[in-house]
Short mmCIF file of C-alpha atoms in Angstrom, two decimals:
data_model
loop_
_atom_site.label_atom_id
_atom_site.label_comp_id
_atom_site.label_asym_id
_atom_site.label_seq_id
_atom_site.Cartn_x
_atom_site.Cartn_y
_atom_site.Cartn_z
CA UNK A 1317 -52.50 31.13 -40.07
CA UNK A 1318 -53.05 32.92 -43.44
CA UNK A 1319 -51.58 31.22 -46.47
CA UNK A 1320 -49.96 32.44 -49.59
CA UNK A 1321 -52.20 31.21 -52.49
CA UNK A 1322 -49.41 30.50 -54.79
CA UNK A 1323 -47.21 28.62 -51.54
CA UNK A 1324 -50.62 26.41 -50.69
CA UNK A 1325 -50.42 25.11 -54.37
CA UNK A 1326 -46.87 23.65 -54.11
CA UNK A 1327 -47.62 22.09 -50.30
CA UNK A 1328 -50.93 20.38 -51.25
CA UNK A 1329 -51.63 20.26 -54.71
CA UNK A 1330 -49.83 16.93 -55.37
CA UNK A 1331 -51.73 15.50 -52.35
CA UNK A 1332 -55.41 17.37 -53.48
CA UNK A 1333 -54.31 15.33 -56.46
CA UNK A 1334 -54.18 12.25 -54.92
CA UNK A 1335 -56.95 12.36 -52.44
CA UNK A 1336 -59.20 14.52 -54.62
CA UNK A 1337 -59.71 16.30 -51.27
CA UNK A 1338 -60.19 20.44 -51.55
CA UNK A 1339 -57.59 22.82 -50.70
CA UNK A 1340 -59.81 24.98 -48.01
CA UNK A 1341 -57.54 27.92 -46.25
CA UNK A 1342 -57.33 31.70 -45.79
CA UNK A 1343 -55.60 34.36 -46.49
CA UNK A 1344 -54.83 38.17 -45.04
CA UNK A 1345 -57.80 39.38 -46.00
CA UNK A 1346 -61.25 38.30 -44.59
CA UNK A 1347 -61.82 35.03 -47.02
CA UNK A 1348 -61.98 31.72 -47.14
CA UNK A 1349 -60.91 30.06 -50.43
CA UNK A 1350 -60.89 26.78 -52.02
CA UNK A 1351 -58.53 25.61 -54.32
CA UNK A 1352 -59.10 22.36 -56.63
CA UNK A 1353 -57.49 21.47 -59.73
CA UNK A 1354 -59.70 21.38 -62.38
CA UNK A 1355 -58.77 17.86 -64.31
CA UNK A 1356 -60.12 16.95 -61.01
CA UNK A 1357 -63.43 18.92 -60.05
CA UNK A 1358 -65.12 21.17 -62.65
CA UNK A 1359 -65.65 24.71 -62.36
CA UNK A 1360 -69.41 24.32 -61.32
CA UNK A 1361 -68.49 21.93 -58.97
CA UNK A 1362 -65.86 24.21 -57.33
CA UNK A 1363 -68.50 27.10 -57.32
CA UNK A 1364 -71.50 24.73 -55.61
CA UNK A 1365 -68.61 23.88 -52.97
CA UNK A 1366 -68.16 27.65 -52.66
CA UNK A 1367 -72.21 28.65 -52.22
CA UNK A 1368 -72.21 25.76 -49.60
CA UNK A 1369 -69.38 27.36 -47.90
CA UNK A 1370 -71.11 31.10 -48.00
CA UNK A 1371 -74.05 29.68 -46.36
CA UNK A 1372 -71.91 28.54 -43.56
CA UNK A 1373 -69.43 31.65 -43.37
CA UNK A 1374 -72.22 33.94 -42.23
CA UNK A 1375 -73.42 35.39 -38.61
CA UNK A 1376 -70.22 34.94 -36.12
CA UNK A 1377 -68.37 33.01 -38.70
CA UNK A 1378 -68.42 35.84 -41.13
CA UNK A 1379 -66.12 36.46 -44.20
CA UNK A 1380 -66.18 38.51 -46.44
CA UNK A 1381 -65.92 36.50 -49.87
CA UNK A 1382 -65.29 32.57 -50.70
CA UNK A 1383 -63.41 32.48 -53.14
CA UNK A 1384 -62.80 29.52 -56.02
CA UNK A 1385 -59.48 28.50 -56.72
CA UNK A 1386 -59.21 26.44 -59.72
CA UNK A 1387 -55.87 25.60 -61.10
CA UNK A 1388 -54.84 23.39 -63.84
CA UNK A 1389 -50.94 21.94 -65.03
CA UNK A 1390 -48.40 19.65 -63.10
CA UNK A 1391 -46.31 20.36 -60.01
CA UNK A 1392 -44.03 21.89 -59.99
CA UNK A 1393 -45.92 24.06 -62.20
CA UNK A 1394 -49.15 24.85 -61.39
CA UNK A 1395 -50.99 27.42 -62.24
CA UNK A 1396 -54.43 29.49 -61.26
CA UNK A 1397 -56.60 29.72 -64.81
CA UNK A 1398 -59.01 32.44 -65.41
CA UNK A 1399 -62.36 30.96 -63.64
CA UNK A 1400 -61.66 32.30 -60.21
CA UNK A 1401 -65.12 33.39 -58.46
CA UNK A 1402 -65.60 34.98 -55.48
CA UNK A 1403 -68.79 34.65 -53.39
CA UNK A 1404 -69.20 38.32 -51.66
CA UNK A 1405 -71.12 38.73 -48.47
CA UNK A 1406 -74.36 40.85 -49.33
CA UNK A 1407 -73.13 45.09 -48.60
CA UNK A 1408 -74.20 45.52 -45.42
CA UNK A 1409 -76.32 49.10 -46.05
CA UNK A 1410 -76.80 50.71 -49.66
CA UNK A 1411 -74.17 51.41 -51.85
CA UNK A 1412 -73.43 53.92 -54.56
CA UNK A 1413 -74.20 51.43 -56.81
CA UNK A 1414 -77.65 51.18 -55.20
CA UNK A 1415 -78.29 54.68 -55.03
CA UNK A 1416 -77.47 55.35 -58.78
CA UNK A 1417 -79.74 52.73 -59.54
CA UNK A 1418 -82.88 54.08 -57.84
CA UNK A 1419 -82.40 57.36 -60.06
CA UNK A 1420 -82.58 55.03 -62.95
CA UNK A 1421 -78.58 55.42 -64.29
CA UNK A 1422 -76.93 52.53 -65.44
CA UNK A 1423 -74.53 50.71 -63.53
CA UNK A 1424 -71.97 48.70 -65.68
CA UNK A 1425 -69.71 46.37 -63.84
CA UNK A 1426 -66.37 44.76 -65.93
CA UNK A 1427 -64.69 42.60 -64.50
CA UNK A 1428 -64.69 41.85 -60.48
CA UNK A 1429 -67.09 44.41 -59.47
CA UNK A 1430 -70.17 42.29 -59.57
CA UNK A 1431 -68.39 39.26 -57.66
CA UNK A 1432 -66.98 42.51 -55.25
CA UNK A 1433 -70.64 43.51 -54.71
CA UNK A 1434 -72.69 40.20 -54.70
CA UNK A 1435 -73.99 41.16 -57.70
CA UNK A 1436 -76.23 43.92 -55.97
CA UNK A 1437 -76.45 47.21 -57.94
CA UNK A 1438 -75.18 46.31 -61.15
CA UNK A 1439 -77.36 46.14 -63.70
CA UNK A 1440 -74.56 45.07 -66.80
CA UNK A 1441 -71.89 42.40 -66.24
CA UNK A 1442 -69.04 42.22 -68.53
CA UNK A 1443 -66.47 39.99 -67.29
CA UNK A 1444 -62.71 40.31 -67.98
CA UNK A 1445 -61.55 36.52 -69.97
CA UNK A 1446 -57.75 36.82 -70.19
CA UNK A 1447 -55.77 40.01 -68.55
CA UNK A 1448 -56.16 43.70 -67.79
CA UNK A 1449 -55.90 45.01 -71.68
CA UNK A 1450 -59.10 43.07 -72.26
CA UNK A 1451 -60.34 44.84 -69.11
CA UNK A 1452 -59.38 48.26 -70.40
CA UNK A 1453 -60.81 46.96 -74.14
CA UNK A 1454 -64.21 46.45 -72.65
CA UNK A 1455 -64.05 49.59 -71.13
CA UNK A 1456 -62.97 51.38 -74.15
CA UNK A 1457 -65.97 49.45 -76.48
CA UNK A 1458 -68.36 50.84 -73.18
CA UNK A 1459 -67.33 54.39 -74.58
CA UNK A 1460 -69.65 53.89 -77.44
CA UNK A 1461 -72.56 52.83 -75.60
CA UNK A 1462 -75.40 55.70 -74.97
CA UNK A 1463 -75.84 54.98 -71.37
CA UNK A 1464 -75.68 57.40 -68.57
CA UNK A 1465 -74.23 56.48 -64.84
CA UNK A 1466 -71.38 54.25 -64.33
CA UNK A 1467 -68.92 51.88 -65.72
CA UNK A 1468 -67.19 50.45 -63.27
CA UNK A 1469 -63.93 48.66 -64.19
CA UNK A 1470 -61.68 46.44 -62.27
CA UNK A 1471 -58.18 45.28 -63.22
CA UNK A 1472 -56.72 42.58 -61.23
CA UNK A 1473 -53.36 41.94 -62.96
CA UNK A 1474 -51.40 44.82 -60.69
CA UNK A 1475 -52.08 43.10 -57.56
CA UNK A 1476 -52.76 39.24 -58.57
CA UNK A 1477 -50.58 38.96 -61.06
CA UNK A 1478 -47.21 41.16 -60.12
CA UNK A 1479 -48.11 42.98 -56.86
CA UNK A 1480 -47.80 39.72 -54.79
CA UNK A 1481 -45.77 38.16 -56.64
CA UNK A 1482 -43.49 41.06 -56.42
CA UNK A 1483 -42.41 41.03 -59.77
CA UNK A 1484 -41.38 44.32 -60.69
CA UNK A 1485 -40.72 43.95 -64.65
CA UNK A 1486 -44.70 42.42 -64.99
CA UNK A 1487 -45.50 45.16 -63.22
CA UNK A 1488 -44.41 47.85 -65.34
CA UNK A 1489 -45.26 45.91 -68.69
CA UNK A 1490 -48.76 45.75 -67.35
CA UNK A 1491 -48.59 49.63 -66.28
CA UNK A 1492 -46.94 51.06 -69.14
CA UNK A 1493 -49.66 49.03 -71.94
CA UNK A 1494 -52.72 50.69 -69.11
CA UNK A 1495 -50.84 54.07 -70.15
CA UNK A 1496 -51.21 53.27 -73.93
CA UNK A 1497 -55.07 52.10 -73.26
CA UNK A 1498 -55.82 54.95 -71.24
CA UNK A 1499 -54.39 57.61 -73.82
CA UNK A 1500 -57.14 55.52 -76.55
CA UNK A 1501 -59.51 55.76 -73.80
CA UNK A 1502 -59.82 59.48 -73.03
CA UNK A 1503 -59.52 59.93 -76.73
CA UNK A 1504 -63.02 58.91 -76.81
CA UNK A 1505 -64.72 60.10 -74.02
CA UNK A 1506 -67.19 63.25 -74.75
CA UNK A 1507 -68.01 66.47 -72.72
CA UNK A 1508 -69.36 65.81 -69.28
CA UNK A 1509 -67.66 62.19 -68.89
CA UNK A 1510 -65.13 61.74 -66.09
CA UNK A 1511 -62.86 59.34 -65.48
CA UNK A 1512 -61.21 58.49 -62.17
CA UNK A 1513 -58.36 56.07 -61.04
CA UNK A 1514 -57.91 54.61 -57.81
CA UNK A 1515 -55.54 51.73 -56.84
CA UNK A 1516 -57.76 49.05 -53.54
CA UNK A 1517 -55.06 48.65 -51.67
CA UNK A 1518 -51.50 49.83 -53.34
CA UNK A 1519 -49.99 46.11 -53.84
CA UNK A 1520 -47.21 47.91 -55.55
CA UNK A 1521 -44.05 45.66 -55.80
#
């Protein structure tokens, strides 16, 4: 039965902290995540757990991404903390990001997007520490590279943060500073860039 990430903290966490045992359990989409509170395992623990798992979820047993959980505080209070890492199945046939490669354009990847793509394909990490704006800052500072390809961005925050948590105030905070960023970020684009603005699934509360 898939699990709401948030909901498996406040059933097991006080147990996980007891037992030291891992929080293993899934979700709606096609993962498997483990969840470990980090006064208890380190982060490099959690992620060794996770490439053992990936080994295992493969063939017939298939998923898409493992995903670390680490979360740190007391019940009932816990909370997730920024080291999440997801362990992607490799693409199954080329990808964009591929094909831009082999024409020799860069491929820039902030935040998610090399987790998203097992790393395949990109060819510059830059990963997001703290919350969408320092997304969209990286972004913006990418402006003022001389590069040619892609920059591929991620922000999390709209679905992880306020999409399924339904909260509807975070959610249009977090929007309406993306609007502000996104003003300062076409500001500085030059002729022949394009920018374009999708939403993965529409987690919109």
């Amino acid at each position: 039965k898939p699990y709401s990430g948030t909901k498996v903290l406040m059933d097991y966490g006080q147990e996980h902290e007891k037992t030291g045992a891992l929080i293993v359990y899934t979700s709606a989409d096609s993962v498997l995540q483990i969840a470990v509170h980090e006064s208890l395992v380190s982060p490099e623990q959690l992620y060794e757990y996770c490439r053992m798992a990936r080994k295992i979820m493969t063939g017939v047993h298939s998923v898409g991404r493992i995903i670390a959980r680490p979360f740190e505080g007391a019940y009932p209070n816990y909370v997730r903390t920024p080291r999440r890492h997801d362990f992607s199945m490799q693409p199954p046939a080329e990808t964009m990001l591929d094909a831009l490669q082999k024409q020799g354009l860069a491929t820039i990847g902030v935040g998610k997007i090399s987790d998203i793509f097992a790393a395949r394909g990109i060819s510059k990490h830059l990963g997001i520490n703290k919350d969408n704006e320092d997304g969209m800052n990286k972004a913006i500072a990418t402006l003022a590279e001389d590069f040619q390809g892609l920059c591929f961005v991620n922000l999390v925050d709209f679905d992880m943060q306020y999409g399924h948590r339904r909260d509807i105030d975070g959610y249009a905070n977090a929007a309406t500073v993306f609007d502000r960023q996104l003003a300062t970020f076409m500001a500085k684009m030059q002729d022949g860039d394009i920018v374009m603005i999708t939403a993965d699934h529409g987690c919109d509360p």
